[in-house]
Tab-separated table of C-alpha atoms and ligand atoms in Angstrom:
chain	number	residue	atom	x	y	z
A	238	UNK	CA	46.000	-33.745	-0.409
A	239	UNK	CA	44.724	-36.382	-2.756
A	240	UNK	CA	46.226	-35.716	-6.194
A	241	UNK	CA	43.012	-36.678	-7.888
A	242	UNK	CA	40.868	-34.114	-6.113
A	243	UNK	CA	43.318	-31.177	-5.918
A	244	UNK	CA	42.606	-29.808	-9.431
A	245	UNK	CA	38.858	-30.006	-8.798
A	246	UNK	CA	39.209	-28.115	-5.539
A	247	UNK	CA	41.291	-25.480	-7.307
A	248	UNK	CA	38.648	-25.055	-9.943
A	249	UNK	CA	35.895	-24.788	-7.346
A	250	UNK	CA	37.900	-22.145	-5.471
A	251	UNK	CA	38.325	-20.102	-8.643
A	252	UNK	CA	34.611	-20.243	-9.367
A	253	UNK	CA	33.135	-20.017	-5.891
A	254	UNK	CA	35.724	-18.389	-3.626
A	255	UNK	CA	36.953	-19.661	-0.284
A	256	UNK	CA	35.709	-23.248	-0.002
A	257	UNK	CA	36.351	-23.564	3.723
A	258	UNK	CA	34.447	-20.452	4.684
A	259	UNK	CA	31.471	-21.108	2.454
A	260	UNK	CA	31.190	-24.739	3.493
A	261	UNK	CA	31.604	-25.992	-0.076
A	262	UNK	CA	34.688	-28.008	0.902
A	263	UNK	CA	32.550	-29.928	3.396
A	264	UNK	CA	29.844	-30.503	0.777
A	265	UNK	CA	32.497	-31.800	-1.624
A	266	UNK	CA	33.872	-34.240	0.973
A	267	UNK	CA	30.352	-35.408	1.740
A	268	UNK	CA	29.734	-36.252	-1.925
A	269	UNK	CA	33.054	-38.126	-2.124
A	270	UNK	CA	32.092	-40.066	1.001
A	271	UNK	CA	28.986	-41.182	-0.899
A	272	UNK	CA	31.386	-42.459	-3.613
A	273	UNK	CA	30.459	-39.751	-6.097
A	274	UNK	CA	33.380	-39.399	-8.561
A	275	UNK	CA	35.293	-36.108	-7.913
A	276	UNK	CA	34.557	-34.848	-11.428
A	277	UNK	CA	30.805	-35.348	-10.986
A	278	UNK	CA	30.888	-33.863	-7.475
A	279	UNK	CA	32.602	-30.747	-8.802
A	280	UNK	CA	30.086	-30.309	-11.630
A	281	UNK	CA	27.156	-30.691	-9.300
A	282	UNK	CA	28.565	-28.137	-6.822
A	283	UNK	CA	29.226	-25.664	-9.639
A	284	UNK	CA	25.646	-26.093	-10.771
A	285	UNK	CA	24.269	-25.843	-7.266
A	286	UNK	CA	26.207	-22.776	-6.160
A	287	UNK	CA	26.435	-21.079	-9.535
A	288	UNK	CA	29.820	-19.840	-10.677
A	289	UNK	CA	28.707	-16.458	-11.940
A	290	UNK	CA	25.768	-14.957	-10.116
A	291	UNK	CA	24.505	-11.416	-10.485
A	292	UNK	CA	25.877	-9.103	-7.812
A	293	UNK	CA	23.117	-6.797	-6.568
A	294	UNK	CA	22.833	-3.855	-4.198
A	295	UNK	CA	19.847	-3.344	-1.893
A	296	UNK	CA	18.414	-0.686	-4.209
A	297	UNK	CA	18.305	-3.259	-7.052
A	298	UNK	CA	16.083	-5.659	-5.130
A	299	UNK	CA	12.527	-6.275	-6.238
A	300	UNK	CA	10.086	-9.130	-5.772
A	301	UNK	CA	10.827	-12.694	-6.866
A	302	UNK	CA	14.479	-12.410	-7.898
A	303	UNK	CA	16.514	-15.598	-7.925
A	304	UNK	CA	20.129	-16.660	-7.331
A	305	UNK	CA	21.960	-13.399	-6.916
A	306	UNK	CA	24.805	-12.311	-4.684
A	307	UNK	CA	24.597	-9.495	-2.172
A	308	UNK	CA	26.832	-8.102	0.550
A	309	UNK	CA	25.574	-6.070	3.484
A	310	UNK	CA	26.024	-5.211	7.130
A	311	UNK	CA	23.657	-6.858	9.614
A	312	UNK	CA	21.791	-4.042	11.376
A	313	UNK	CA	19.514	-6.250	13.401
A	314	UNK	CA	19.255	-9.972	14.049
A	315	UNK	CA	16.771	-12.143	15.863
A	316	UNK	CA	15.677	-15.763	15.832
A	317	UNK	CA	12.464	-17.636	16.390
A	318	UNK	CA	11.456	-21.274	16.526
A	319	UNK	CA	9.067	-22.401	13.850
A	320	UNK	CA	6.821	-25.262	14.875
A	321	UNK	CA	6.788	-27.955	12.190
A	322	UNK	CA	3.466	-28.706	10.526
A	323	UNK	CA	1.510	-31.630	11.927
A	324	UNK	CA	2.966	-34.920	10.790
A	325	UNK	CA	6.370	-33.519	9.895
A	326	UNK	CA	9.381	-35.638	10.811
A	327	UNK	CA	11.731	-32.902	11.964
A	328	UNK	CA	11.629	-31.013	15.217
A	329	UNK	CA	11.136	-27.253	15.370
A	330	UNK	CA	13.454	-25.326	13.086
A	331	UNK	CA	14.893	-21.890	13.614
A	332	UNK	CA	14.245	-18.893	11.441
A	333	UNK	CA	16.698	-16.023	11.642
A	334	UNK	CA	15.330	-12.613	10.728
A	335	UNK	CA	16.791	-9.139	10.670
A	336	UNK	CA	17.849	-6.196	8.567
A	337	UNK	CA	20.747	-6.062	6.141
A	338	UNK	CA	22.058	-2.747	4.815
A	339	UNK	CA	24.537	-1.418	2.292
A	340	UNK	CA	25.208	2.135	1.151
A	341	UNK	CA	22.114	2.046	-1.107
A	342	UNK	CA	19.487	0.981	1.431
A	343	UNK	CA	18.330	-1.541	3.994
A	344	UNK	CA	16.201	-4.654	3.571
A	345	UNK	CA	14.460	-7.174	5.821
A	346	UNK	CA	15.796	-10.692	5.527
A	347	UNK	CA	14.912	-14.143	6.744
A	348	UNK	CA	17.264	-17.094	6.827
A	349	UNK	CA	16.821	-20.798	7.513
A	350	UNK	CA	20.525	-21.011	8.267
A	351	UNK	CA	22.425	-19.515	11.145
A	352	UNK	CA	24.363	-16.438	10.034
A	353	UNK	CA	28.176	-16.601	10.097
A	354	UNK	CA	28.176	-13.383	12.142
A	355	UNK	CA	26.022	-11.125	14.260
A	356	UNK	CA	24.795	-7.541	14.417
A	357	UNK	CA	27.420	-5.210	12.969
A	358	UNK	CA	29.141	-7.858	10.832
A	359	UNK	CA	29.304	-7.723	7.044
A	360	UNK	CA	27.937	-10.841	5.382
A	361	UNK	CA	28.253	-11.969	1.786
A	362	UNK	CA	25.350	-14.087	0.549
A	363	UNK	CA	25.395	-16.099	-2.657
A	364	UNK	CA	22.397	-17.769	-4.187
A	365	UNK	CA	20.033	-15.463	-2.321
A	366	UNK	CA	16.497	-14.808	-3.525
A	367	UNK	CA	13.626	-12.431	-2.766
A	368	UNK	CA	9.992	-12.896	-1.856
A	369	UNK	CA	7.094	-10.524	-1.471
A	370	UNK	CA	5.732	-10.909	2.044
A	371	UNK	CA	2.973	-8.667	3.401
A	372	UNK	CA	3.459	-6.320	0.432
A	373	UNK	CA	7.136	-5.906	1.215
A	374	UNK	CA	10.191	-7.210	-0.564
A	375	UNK	CA	12.114	-9.581	1.675
A	376	UNK	CA	15.606	-10.979	1.130
A	377	UNK	CA	15.511	-14.750	1.608
A	378	UNK	CA	18.372	-17.047	2.530
A	379	UNK	CA	17.584	-20.697	1.985
A	380	UNK	CA	19.238	-24.093	2.136
A	381	UNK	CA	20.902	-23.461	-1.222
A	382	UNK	CA	22.354	-20.113	-0.171
A	383	UNK	CA	25.963	-19.671	0.891
A	384	UNK	CA	27.036	-17.127	3.468
A	385	UNK	CA	30.415	-15.902	4.551
A	386	UNK	CA	31.614	-13.168	6.869
A	387	UNK	CA	33.685	-10.373	5.279
A	388	UNK	CA	36.149	-9.133	7.932
A	389	UNK	CA	37.474	-5.923	6.338
A	390	UNK	CA	34.574	-4.447	4.457
A	391	UNK	CA	34.587	-0.904	3.075
A	392	UNK	CA	30.821	-0.658	3.773
A	393	UNK	CA	29.766	2.237	6.032
A	394	UNK	CA	29.791	1.531	9.768
A	395	UNK	CA	26.849	0.247	11.795
A	396	UNK	CA	26.040	3.691	13.199
A	397	UNK	CA	26.163	5.270	9.738
A	398	UNK	CA	23.828	2.659	8.297
A	399	UNK	CA	21.433	2.597	11.260
A	400	UNK	CA	18.461	4.869	11.307
A	401	UNK	CA	16.687	5.834	8.174
A	402	UNK	CA	18.678	6.858	5.169
A	403	UNK	CA	17.701	10.167	3.608
A	404	UNK	CA	17.090	9.725	-0.077
A	405	UNK	CA	15.785	11.424	-3.156
A	406	UNK	CA	12.525	9.873	-4.333
A	407	UNK	CA	14.150	8.316	-7.407
A	408	UNK	CA	16.588	6.396	-5.165
A	409	UNK	CA	13.891	4.838	-2.978
A	410	UNK	CA	13.891	1.148	-3.818
A	411	UNK	CA	11.163	-1.442	-3.587
A	412	UNK	CA	13.002	-3.255	-0.786
A	413	UNK	CA	13.852	-0.269	1.413
A	414	UNK	CA	13.193	-1.100	5.046
A	415	UNK	CA	13.313	2.399	6.411
A	416	UNK	CA	13.691	5.620	4.470
A	417	UNK	CA	13.753	9.317	5.042
A	418	UNK	CA	13.160	12.067	2.527
A	419	UNK	CA	12.158	15.671	2.098
A	420	UNK	CA	9.401	16.088	-0.443
A	421	UNK	CA	6.440	18.167	-1.462
A	422	UNK	CA	2.872	16.890	-1.052
A	423	UNK	CA	1.461	17.101	-4.571
A	424	UNK	CA	-1.818	15.274	-4.030
A	425	UNK	CA	-3.641	14.271	-0.874
A	426	UNK	CA	-6.947	12.594	-0.157
A	427	UNK	CA	-8.631	10.740	2.684
A	428	UNK	CA	-10.264	7.367	2.295
A	429	UNK	CA	-11.811	4.719	4.499
A	430	UNK	CA	-10.340	1.218	4.362
A	431	UNK	CA	-10.906	-1.983	6.260
A	432	UNK	CA	-7.865	-2.958	8.314
A	433	UNK	CA	-8.324	-6.322	10.045
A	434	UNK	CA	-12.064	-5.858	9.986
A	435	UNK	CA	-11.971	-2.325	11.380
A	436	UNK	CA	-12.883	0.779	9.438
A	437	UNK	CA	-9.840	3.069	9.393
A	438	UNK	CA	-9.153	6.414	7.835
A	439	UNK	CA	-5.996	6.627	5.785
A	440	UNK	CA	-4.453	9.439	3.842
A	441	UNK	CA	-3.066	8.718	0.419
A	442	UNK	CA	-1.401	10.983	-2.063
A	443	UNK	CA	1.649	11.754	-4.104
A	444	UNK	CA	5.034	13.048	-2.981
A	445	UNK	CA	7.412	14.845	-5.336
A	446	UNK	CA	10.917	16.238	-5.359
A	447	UNK	CA	13.238	17.318	-8.181
A	448	UNK	CA	13.966	13.683	-9.124
A	449	UNK	CA	10.453	12.286	-9.448
A	450	UNK	CA	7.219	11.309	-7.771
A	451	UNK	CA	6.051	8.448	-5.572
A	452	UNK	CA	2.684	7.539	-4.078
A	453	UNK	CA	2.404	7.621	-0.288
A	454	UNK	CA	-0.009	6.315	2.311
A	455	UNK	CA	-0.255	7.637	5.859
A	456	UNK	CA	-1.833	5.355	8.462
A	457	UNK	CA	-1.755	8.173	10.996
A	458	UNK	CA	-3.152	11.707	10.997
A	459	UNK	CA	-0.900	14.355	9.449
A	460	UNK	CA	-1.895	17.543	11.299
A	461	UNK	CA	-0.904	20.711	9.491
A	462	UNK	CA	0.028	18.871	6.286
A	463	UNK	CA	-1.847	19.630	3.094
A	464	UNK	CA	-1.323	19.848	-0.643
A	465	UNK	CA	1.673	22.118	-1.212
A	466	UNK	CA	3.316	21.333	2.142
A	467	UNK	CA	6.981	20.423	2.074
A	468	UNK	CA	7.624	17.741	4.661
A	469	UNK	CA	10.548	15.857	6.089
A	470	UNK	CA	9.938	12.188	6.807
A	471	UNK	CA	12.126	9.798	8.802
A	472	UNK	CA	11.637	6.086	9.307
A	473	UNK	CA	8.972	5.515	6.650
A	474	UNK	CA	8.494	2.042	5.207
A	475	UNK	CA	8.296	1.092	1.564
A	476	UNK	CA	5.528	-1.273	0.513
A	477	UNK	CA	4.490	-2.549	-2.863
A	478	UNK	CA	1.182	-1.317	-4.195
A	479	UNK	CA	0.132	-2.398	-7.707
A	480	UNK	CA	3.744	-3.210	-8.562
A	481	UNK	CA	4.882	0.223	-7.437
A	482	UNK	CA	6.904	1.150	-4.343
A	483	UNK	CA	4.893	3.412	-2.102
A	484	UNK	CA	6.081	5.362	0.953
A	485	UNK	CA	4.175	4.348	4.101
A	486	UNK	CA	3.953	6.721	7.032
A	487	UNK	CA	3.261	4.683	10.158
A	488	UNK	CA	3.107	5.119	13.916
A	489	UNK	CA	6.891	5.040	14.238
A	490	UNK	CA	7.509	7.459	11.367
A	491	UNK	CA	8.638	10.965	12.245
A	492	UNK	CA	7.348	13.765	10.070
A	493	UNK	CA	7.499	17.525	10.250
A	494	UNK	CA	6.847	20.455	7.937
A	495	UNK	CA	10.038	21.948	6.517
A	496	UNK	CA	10.443	25.551	7.676
A	497	UNK	CA	10.244	28.177	4.903
A	498	UNK	CA	13.868	29.330	5.335
A	499	UNK	CA	15.019	25.699	5.063
A	500	UNK	CA	12.698	24.954	2.145
A	501	UNK	CA	14.416	27.751	0.213
A	502	UNK	CA	17.590	25.658	0.170
A	503	UNK	CA	15.898	22.644	-1.425
A	504	UNK	CA	16.235	21.963	-5.144
A	505	UNK	CA	12.453	22.038	-5.659
A	506	UNK	CA	9.356	24.046	-4.843
A	507	UNK	CA	5.648	23.218	-4.983
A	508	UNK	CA	5.503	25.053	-8.323
A	509	UNK	CA	8.439	23.171	-9.867
A	510	UNK	CA	7.233	19.736	-8.763
A	511	UNK	CA	3.718	20.472	-9.998
A	512	UNK	CA	4.873	20.884	-13.607
A	513	UNK	CA	4.180	18.091	-16.086
A	514	UNK	CA	7.085	15.627	-16.165
A	515	UNK	CA	9.474	15.982	-19.113
A	516	UNK	CA	9.397	12.986	-21.478
A	517	UNK	CA	12.212	10.527	-20.821
A	518	UNK	CA	13.794	7.877	-23.058
A	519	UNK	CA	12.182	4.455	-23.187
A	520	UNK	CA	15.514	2.796	-22.335
A	521	UNK	CA	15.389	4.622	-18.999
A	522	UNK	CA	11.931	3.199	-18.272
A	523	UNK	CA	13.092	-0.269	-19.407
A	524	UNK	CA	16.052	-0.160	-17.035
A	525	UNK	CA	13.941	0.214	-13.913
A	526	UNK	CA	11.516	-2.103	-12.127
A	527	UNK	CA	8.877	0.530	-11.867
A	528	UNK	CA	8.376	4.228	-12.433
A	529	UNK	CA	5.530	6.318	-11.123
A	530	UNK	CA	3.992	9.108	-13.191
A	531	UNK	CA	6.495	9.530	-16.002
A	532	UNK	CA	6.125	10.673	-19.594
A	533	UNK	CA	7.651	9.308	-22.764
A	534	UNK	CA	7.026	9.367	-26.509
A	535	UNK	CA	7.600	7.099	-29.491
A	536	UNK	CA	6.228	5.647	-32.690
A	537	UNK	CA	3.591	2.934	-32.609
A	538	UNK	CA	5.410	-0.051	-34.100
A	539	UNK	CA	2.641	-2.561	-33.458
A	540	UNK	CA	-0.847	-2.933	-32.073
A	541	UNK	CA	-1.126	-6.110	-30.083
A	542	UNK	CA	-3.836	-8.745	-30.352
A	543	UNK	CA	-6.426	-8.281	-27.629
A	544	UNK	CA	-6.785	-4.627	-28.597
A	545	UNK	CA	-10.189	-3.371	-29.645
A	546	UNK	CA	-13.579	-4.244	-28.232
A	547	UNK	CA	-13.555	-6.601	-25.278
A	548	UNK	CA	-16.079	-7.930	-22.767
A	549	UNK	CA	-15.584	-7.715	-19.032
A	550	UNK	CA	-17.177	-9.640	-16.193
A	551	UNK	CA	-19.632	-7.346	-14.326
A	552	UNK	CA	-18.464	-8.834	-10.989
A	553	UNK	CA	-14.684	-8.705	-11.212
A	554	UNK	CA	-13.895	-6.743	-14.418
A	555	UNK	CA	-11.808	-9.612	-15.797
A	556	UNK	CA	-11.706	-9.819	-19.579
A	557	UNK	CA	-14.029	-12.671	-20.534
A	558	UNK	CA	-14.285	-14.960	-23.551
A	559	UNK	CA	-17.579	-16.352	-24.865
A	560	UNK	CA	-19.618	-14.780	-22.023
A	561	UNK	CA	-17.868	-16.881	-19.421
A	562	UNK	CA	-15.685	-15.596	-16.570
A	563	UNK	CA	-12.905	-17.724	-15.080
A	564	UNK	CA	-14.163	-16.900	-11.592
A	565	UNK	CA	-17.899	-16.259	-12.054
A	566	UNK	CA	-18.916	-18.592	-14.869
A	567	UNK	CA	-21.651	-17.539	-17.261
A	568	UNK	CA	-22.167	-13.777	-17.059
A	569	UNK	CA	-23.594	-10.931	-19.102
A	570	UNK	CA	-20.402	-9.203	-20.260
A	571	UNK	CA	-19.911	-5.445	-20.245
A	572	UNK	CA	-18.454	-3.977	-23.436
A	573	UNK	CA	-15.192	-2.114	-23.107
A	574	UNK	CA	-12.453	-0.938	-25.422
A	575	UNK	CA	-8.716	-0.921	-24.884
A	576	UNK	CA	-5.577	-0.672	-26.938
A	577	UNK	CA	-2.268	-2.357	-26.259
A	578	UNK	CA	0.363	-0.782	-28.464
A	579	UNK	CA	4.138	-1.044	-28.620
A	580	UNK	CA	5.890	2.332	-28.686
A	581	UNK	CA	9.472	2.619	-29.884
A	582	UNK	CA	11.675	5.709	-29.610
A	583	UNK	CA	14.884	4.227	-30.994
A	584	UNK	CA	16.327	3.585	-27.514
A	585	UNK	CA	13.873	0.827	-26.635
A	586	UNK	CA	10.305	-0.331	-26.942
A	587	UNK	CA	7.493	-0.301	-24.442
A	588	UNK	CA	4.129	-2.039	-24.298
A	589	UNK	CA	1.536	0.596	-23.429
A	590	UNK	CA	-2.030	-0.078	-22.276
A	591	UNK	CA	-4.587	2.592	-23.186
A	592	UNK	CA	-7.856	2.260	-21.244
A	593	UNK	CA	-11.136	3.174	-22.939
A	594	UNK	CA	-11.088	6.982	-22.409
A	595	UNK	CA	-7.627	7.210	-23.976
A	596	UNK	CA	-8.282	4.547	-26.620
A	597	UNK	CA	-11.234	6.636	-27.847
A	598	UNK	CA	-9.024	9.731	-28.079
A	599	UNK	CA	-6.070	8.208	-29.923
A	600	UNK	CA	-8.276	6.063	-32.197
A	601	UNK	CA	-10.674	8.901	-32.899
A	602	UNK	CA	-13.695	6.599	-32.547
A	603	UNK	CA	-15.958	6.031	-29.558
A	604	UNK	CA	-16.770	2.568	-28.267
A	605	UNK	CA	-20.224	2.856	-29.911
A	606	UNK	CA	-18.701	3.822	-33.270
A	607	UNK	CA	-16.270	0.909	-33.040
A	608	UNK	CA	-19.194	-1.423	-32.268
A	609	UNK	CA	-20.970	-0.147	-35.384
A	610	UNK	CA	-17.866	-0.982	-37.406
A	611	UNK	CA	-17.819	-4.487	-35.941
A	612	UNK	CA	-21.507	-5.033	-36.739
A	613	UNK	CA	-21.315	-3.653	-40.290
A	614	UNK	CA	-18.206	-5.698	-41.024
A	615	UNK	CA	-19.649	-8.837	-39.404
A	616	UNK	CA	-16.143	-9.554	-38.169
A	617	UNK	CA	-14.750	-9.802	-34.691
A	618	UNK	CA	-11.368	-8.609	-35.948
A	619	UNK	CA	-12.667	-5.586	-37.866
A	620	UNK	CA	-11.876	-3.159	-35.046
A	621	UNK	CA	-8.456	-4.657	-34.397
A	622	UNK	CA	-7.546	-4.474	-38.096
A	623	UNK	CA	-8.818	-0.900	-38.311
A	624	UNK	CA	-6.798	0.050	-35.206
A	625	UNK	CA	-3.655	-1.423	-36.721
A	626	UNK	CA	-4.088	0.492	-39.962
A	627	UNK	CA	-4.885	3.709	-38.145
A	628	UNK	CA	-2.253	3.665	-35.386
A	629	UNK	CA	0.822	1.914	-36.774
A	630	UNK	CA	3.581	4.450	-37.393
A	631	UNK	CA	1.927	7.267	-35.440
A	632	UNK	CA	3.972	9.294	-33.013
A	633	UNK	CA	2.397	9.429	-29.557
A	634	UNK	CA	3.292	10.771	-26.146
A	635	UNK	CA	2.035	9.065	-23.010
A	636	UNK	CA	2.078	9.701	-19.300
A	637	UNK	CA	1.470	7.036	-16.692
A	638	UNK	CA	3.039	4.311	-14.558
A	639	UNK	CA	5.343	1.495	-15.571
A	640	UNK	CA	5.936	-1.723	-13.688
A	641	UNK	CA	7.807	-4.921	-14.335
A	642	UNK	CA	6.077	-8.282	-14.259
A	643	UNK	CA	7.047	-11.752	-15.400
A	644	UNK	CA	5.982	-10.661	-18.912
A	645	UNK	CA	8.307	-7.665	-18.975
A	646	UNK	CA	7.712	-3.960	-18.491
A	647	UNK	CA	4.184	-2.734	-18.976
A	648	UNK	CA	3.059	0.844	-19.016
A	649	UNK	CA	-0.475	1.944	-18.201
A	650	UNK	CA	-1.247	5.295	-19.809
A	651	UNK	CA	-3.221	7.867	-17.864
A	652	UNK	CA	-2.793	10.553	-20.504
A	653	UNK	CA	-1.960	10.377	-24.183
A	654	UNK	CA	-1.454	13.042	-26.796
A	655	UNK	CA	0.239	13.823	-30.103
A	656	UNK	CA	3.327	15.846	-29.190
A	657	UNK	CA	3.659	19.244	-30.770
A	658	UNK	CA	7.407	18.814	-31.005
A	659	UNK	CA	8.466	19.865	-34.490
A	660	UNK	CA	8.616	16.946	-36.909
A	661	UNK	CA	11.848	18.328	-38.379
A	662	UNK	CA	13.547	18.150	-34.985
A	663	UNK	CA	12.632	14.488	-34.698
A	664	UNK	CA	13.802	13.701	-38.228
A	665	UNK	CA	17.166	15.315	-37.561
A	666	UNK	CA	17.488	13.346	-34.327
A	667	UNK	CA	16.596	10.140	-36.150
A	668	UNK	CA	19.165	10.810	-38.887
A	669	UNK	CA	21.747	11.561	-36.256
A	670	UNK	CA	21.150	8.117	-34.727
A	671	UNK	CA	21.234	6.392	-38.106
A	672	UNK	CA	24.387	8.141	-39.345
A	673	UNK	CA	27.434	6.011	-38.449
A	674	UNK	CA	29.996	8.624	-39.578
A	675	UNK	CA	29.857	12.357	-40.240
A	676	UNK	CA	30.520	12.321	-43.974
A	677	UNK	CA	28.317	9.275	-44.400
A	678	UNK	CA	25.601	11.073	-42.460
A	679	UNK	CA	25.654	13.949	-44.956
A	680	UNK	CA	24.930	11.576	-47.773
A	681	UNK	CA	22.099	9.882	-45.903
A	682	UNK	CA	20.608	13.266	-45.120
A	683	UNK	CA	20.289	14.236	-48.733
A	684	UNK	CA	19.017	10.804	-49.697
A	685	UNK	CA	16.288	10.856	-47.111
A	686	UNK	CA	15.346	14.450	-47.978
A	687	UNK	CA	15.047	13.389	-51.587
A	688	UNK	CA	12.970	10.493	-50.395
A	689	UNK	CA	10.161	12.774	-49.444
A	690	UNK	CA	10.744	14.105	-45.921
A	691	UNK	CA	10.712	17.862	-46.081
A	692	UNK	CA	13.030	19.280	-43.438
A	693	UNK	CA	12.191	22.902	-44.246
B	136	ZN	ZN1	-15.780	-12.509	-12.887
């Protein structure tokens, strides 16, 4: 081997693994053939294939993730020819599609490259990304991705991974291709929707077990199923709806009511799942892509600009500025009120949106009263300033849905209240977090008590 290139190849191997298998060796040679200096070739390959990528499991996948690594067993594989667009130089290209699974779930994938294996094989993919396609999260393998076959993988066998995996609701991920679960129907309603121009009746509602709740949609009739029923579902699909995974019951989905004697063995009942959710820590909400119907509590640390009285377009409900909508031009705006506040519980902070009904409750003023304040103060910011003074530092509990977007986690409140939890309990908890050592903590306790907080 050329002495000049050996150290570079060693370095690439350390950073990127087996160069032969992944095809990086060939890429390196190609660059050298174009008279790229070995040093520069190495740097460019390190940049291109990323030395340290995030390693994810199927359950971690959500929409629009970039350059991560994932390993899974191919459950299904097919290929189709894609006709190039008119005027394109190349001939038809092949798209490989299928399902990849690990012990946490299964996901649909599409690849522009031929896979280094077939159904049943375990494949490692680097520089993979995800897309949302038809409301589903899809694993994408592009030109920049590297694939290699893993011969002796500890992943479960093909037969174990095939079929739908039975999961608790909290473990159902946004990317799950096919899931099974046993859950209680907490809410259920019928609605008419247009599907490809045809009026169809769908059932939507909420499922619950001892770990949480998820929305569901059934595109088929569910005879004998009603609120309070405990059902077993197999082969349901997960689709994204308003940033939230939702369980879809389709033609191919099996469902059946759970028999009473079997239901007795489950860790939940209709009564237990119907209870209000216990508040959880903000860090737990922050750590997940989305959570449906959860409760949390914290202090208002800031009220964000854009809170207060706003105008909405009567056509599309977008917030408008200067009586002009981005989509509908000059319109007569409709007055609305909302509050965006940041709650902090010491474990993390969360941006919470309070729509008008809740904004009126936590602010203690109606939209009309807030308008009066704006008029009497002759200031656009009067309501915002008043909100800041009134809300900052208050302790609030909220219940609603959280979802991650490119701007971070946002939480839309559906309920809000001032918790009755004893103030003293919270102060003790706070001191406990602040106290670095036991004896030090004692001292802080007395100082803070002297500072005006009455623990008694
Ligand atoms: Zn509009």
